[in-house]
Amino acid sequence: MKQKNPYNPFIANQMPTPLTLGELISYGAIEGSEDAYNDENGFDYSDPDSSLLYYAGKPFTGLYYELYPNGGIELYSKYQDGVLVEDCFEFYENGKIKSYSYISKDRLNSYSCSFNEDGKLILRNCFANGKFEQEKFN
């Protein structure tokens, strides 16, 4: 019998409730654009190989979000010193969650799940303690 990865929080249904646009703004989130490479809001992936996000010439720390043309949230994520950490949500234009990811600050543990446009779970990934697990759902 295959042993389940003990780090997978979805076993306990611990995905956080997504923030609203109002909450993102109240927490000081910064809006970026679809093309974050040197965009008009000051974001820059100065070294694409490092995947660090810069804002105003410094590694970005805080919440970053992008909007659809209709004003709905397309995605939001948290950065610390330019590195993606903790919660990252992507949404469909209809407002339903497209994907959720959690990346630990030490980069050793992460998990994600993807949903279809109706909100049904279709894929779950977990990387913990050097082991990768993936589950697909019909």
mmCIF file of C-alpha atoms in Angstrom:
data_model
loop_
_atom_site.group_PDB
_atom_site.id
_atom_site.type_symbol
_atom_site.label_atom_id
_atom_site.label_comp_id
_atom_site.label_asym_id
_atom_site.label_seq_id
_atom_site.Cartn_x
_atom_site.Cartn_y
_atom_site.Cartn_z
ATOM 1 C CA MET A 1 0.000 0.000 0.000
ATOM 2 C CA LYS A 2 1.361 3.412 -1.020
ATOM 3 C CA GLN A 3 1.861 5.750 1.929
ATOM 4 C CA LYS A 4 0.388 9.238 1.498
ATOM 5 C CA ASN A 5 2.702 12.213 1.740
ATOM 6 C CA PRO A 6 2.126 13.631 5.255
ATOM 7 C CA TYR A 7 2.719 17.257 4.181
ATOM 8 C CA ASN A 8 -0.288 17.499 1.868
ATOM 9 C CA PRO A 9 -2.660 19.997 3.551
ATOM 10 C CA PHE A 10 -5.481 19.234 1.137
ATOM 11 C CA ILE A 11 -6.055 16.019 3.059
ATOM 12 C CA ALA A 12 -7.292 18.273 5.858
ATOM 13 C CA ASN A 13 -8.906 20.783 3.459
ATOM 14 C CA GLN A 14 -6.683 23.646 4.570
ATOM 15 C CA MET A 15 -6.739 25.785 1.422
ATOM 16 C CA PRO A 16 -7.286 29.357 2.612
ATOM 17 C CA THR A 17 -10.203 31.475 1.484
ATOM 18 C CA PRO A 18 -8.996 33.752 -1.338
ATOM 19 C CA LEU A 19 -8.668 37.454 -0.656
ATOM 20 C CA THR A 20 -11.017 39.887 -2.369
ATOM 21 C CA LEU A 21 -9.734 42.837 -4.391
ATOM 22 C CA GLY A 22 -10.734 45.130 -1.531
ATOM 23 C CA GLU A 23 -8.714 43.041 0.927
ATOM 24 C CA LEU A 24 -5.690 42.977 -1.399
ATOM 25 C CA ILE A 25 -5.798 46.760 -1.698
ATOM 26 C CA SER A 26 -6.261 47.206 2.073
ATOM 27 C CA TYR A 27 -3.161 45.028 2.657
ATOM 28 C CA GLY A 28 -1.130 47.285 0.363
ATOM 29 C CA ALA A 29 -0.948 44.914 -2.602
ATOM 30 C CA ILE A 30 0.643 46.300 -5.748
ATOM 31 C CA GLU A 31 -1.037 45.850 -9.135
ATOM 32 C CA GLY A 32 1.151 44.581 -11.948
ATOM 33 C CA SER A 33 0.408 43.690 -15.515
ATOM 34 C CA GLU A 34 0.283 40.536 -17.604
ATOM 35 C CA ASP A 35 3.715 41.483 -18.961
ATOM 36 C CA ALA A 36 5.581 41.971 -15.683
ATOM 37 C CA TYR A 37 8.900 42.296 -17.494
ATOM 38 C CA ASN A 38 9.654 46.001 -17.110
ATOM 39 C CA ASP A 39 5.977 46.941 -17.043
ATOM 40 C CA GLU A 40 4.498 50.400 -16.583
ATOM 41 C CA ASN A 41 3.987 49.829 -12.855
ATOM 42 C CA GLY A 42 7.690 49.424 -12.159
ATOM 43 C CA PHE A 43 7.902 45.636 -11.943
ATOM 44 C CA ASP A 44 10.907 43.975 -13.515
ATOM 45 C CA TYR A 45 12.281 40.460 -13.715
ATOM 46 C CA SER A 46 15.788 41.917 -14.094
ATOM 47 C CA ASP A 47 17.361 38.506 -14.295
ATOM 48 C CA PRO A 48 14.793 36.092 -15.779
ATOM 49 C CA ASP A 49 17.055 33.160 -14.899
ATOM 50 C CA SER A 50 16.768 33.950 -11.191
ATOM 51 C CA SER A 51 12.966 34.464 -11.259
ATOM 52 C CA LEU A 52 13.261 37.324 -8.774
ATOM 53 C CA LEU A 53 10.595 40.004 -9.031
ATOM 54 C CA TYR A 54 11.841 43.563 -8.623
ATOM 55 C CA TYR A 55 9.829 46.695 -7.927
ATOM 56 C CA ALA A 56 11.397 50.154 -8.123
ATOM 57 C CA GLY A 57 14.814 48.515 -8.536
ATOM 58 C CA LYS A 58 14.632 46.374 -5.378
ATOM 59 C CA PRO A 59 13.555 42.760 -4.784
ATOM 60 C CA PHE A 60 9.804 42.971 -4.191
ATOM 61 C CA THR A 61 8.244 42.070 -0.845
ATOM 62 C CA GLY A 62 4.476 42.081 -0.557
ATOM 63 C CA LEU A 63 1.349 41.057 -2.414
ATOM 64 C CA TYR A 64 1.261 41.313 -6.208
ATOM 65 C CA TYR A 65 -1.907 41.039 -8.286
ATOM 66 C CA GLU A 66 -3.145 41.279 -11.858
ATOM 67 C CA LEU A 67 -6.657 42.049 -13.094
ATOM 68 C CA TYR A 68 -8.700 40.933 -16.076
ATOM 69 C CA PRO A 69 -10.021 43.715 -18.368
ATOM 70 C CA ASN A 70 -13.418 43.240 -16.644
ATOM 71 C CA GLY A 71 -11.842 44.229 -13.292
ATOM 72 C CA GLY A 72 -11.863 40.727 -11.799
ATOM 73 C CA ILE A 73 -8.743 39.313 -10.176
ATOM 74 C CA GLU A 74 -6.683 37.191 -12.586
ATOM 75 C CA LEU A 75 -4.053 36.212 -10.016
ATOM 76 C CA TYR A 76 -2.371 37.255 -6.824
ATOM 77 C CA SER A 77 0.716 36.030 -5.052
ATOM 78 C CA LYS A 78 2.999 36.859 -2.168
ATOM 79 C CA TYR A 79 6.683 37.690 -2.562
ATOM 80 C CA GLN A 80 9.499 38.025 -0.060
ATOM 81 C CA ASP A 81 12.763 39.574 -1.222
ATOM 82 C CA GLY A 82 11.700 38.997 -4.832
ATOM 83 C CA VAL A 83 10.911 35.306 -4.332
ATOM 84 C CA LEU A 84 7.425 33.806 -4.640
ATOM 85 C CA VAL A 85 6.408 32.427 -1.231
ATOM 86 C CA GLU A 86 3.340 31.052 0.459
ATOM 87 C CA ASP A 87 -0.040 31.594 -1.215
ATOM 88 C CA CYS A 88 -0.614 32.082 -4.927
ATOM 89 C CA PHE A 89 -4.089 32.067 -6.485
ATOM 90 C CA GLU A 90 -5.123 32.159 -10.149
ATOM 91 C CA PHE A 91 -8.728 32.724 -11.185
ATOM 92 C CA TYR A 92 -10.891 32.212 -14.238
ATOM 93 C CA GLU A 93 -12.671 35.283 -15.640
ATOM 94 C CA ASN A 94 -15.869 33.964 -14.033
ATOM 95 C CA GLY A 95 -14.204 34.442 -10.610
ATOM 96 C CA LYS A 96 -13.787 30.740 -9.812
ATOM 97 C CA ILE A 97 -10.398 29.504 -8.608
ATOM 98 C CA LYS A 98 -8.241 28.171 -11.454
ATOM 99 C CA SER A 99 -5.311 27.118 -9.267
ATOM 100 C CA TYR A 100 -3.926 27.477 -5.782
ATOM 101 C CA SER A 101 -0.289 26.982 -4.815
ATOM 102 C CA TYR A 102 1.609 27.156 -1.566
ATOM 103 C CA ILE A 103 5.390 27.418 -1.582
ATOM 104 C CA SER A 104 7.254 27.262 1.719
ATOM 105 C CA LYS A 105 9.865 29.921 2.440
ATOM 106 C CA ASP A 106 12.569 27.256 2.632
ATOM 107 C CA ARG A 107 11.476 26.009 -0.847
ATOM 108 C CA LEU A 108 11.491 22.419 0.424
ATOM 109 C CA ASN A 109 7.737 21.939 0.577
ATOM 110 C CA SER A 110 5.038 23.023 -1.817
ATOM 111 C CA TYR A 111 1.646 21.953 -3.021
ATOM 112 C CA SER A 112 -0.823 23.032 -5.627
ATOM 113 C CA CYS A 113 -4.198 22.161 -7.000
ATOM 114 C CA SER A 114 -5.974 23.024 -10.229
ATOM 115 C CA PHE A 115 -9.693 23.333 -10.847
ATOM 116 C CA ASN A 116 -11.881 23.389 -13.944
ATOM 117 C CA GLU A 117 -14.144 26.385 -14.689
ATOM 118 C CA ASP A 118 -16.966 24.766 -12.709
ATOM 119 C CA GLY A 119 -14.792 24.625 -9.577
ATOM 120 C CA LYS A 120 -14.144 20.877 -9.685
ATOM 121 C CA LEU A 121 -10.695 19.711 -8.533
ATOM 122 C CA ILE A 122 -8.810 18.222 -11.502
ATOM 123 C CA LEU A 123 -5.170 18.026 -10.360
ATOM 124 C CA ARG A 124 -3.282 18.022 -7.078
ATOM 125 C CA ASN A 125 0.515 18.177 -6.684
ATOM 126 C CA CYS A 126 2.630 17.943 -3.562
ATOM 127 C CA PHE A 127 6.385 18.198 -3.106
ATOM 128 C CA ALA A 128 7.626 17.480 0.392
ATOM 129 C CA ASN A 129 10.850 16.202 1.850
ATOM 130 C CA GLY A 130 12.267 15.480 -1.600
ATOM 131 C CA LYS A 131 9.245 13.511 -2.816
ATOM 132 C CA PHE A 132 6.766 14.522 -5.503
ATOM 133 C CA GLU A 133 3.205 13.226 -5.668
ATOM 134 C CA GLN A 134 0.527 13.985 -8.213
ATOM 135 C CA GLU A 135 -3.142 13.045 -8.310
ATOM 136 C CA LYS A 136 -5.402 13.574 -11.319
ATOM 137 C CA PHE A 137 -9.174 13.626 -11.016
ATOM 138 C CA ASN A 138 -11.813 13.041 -13.681
#
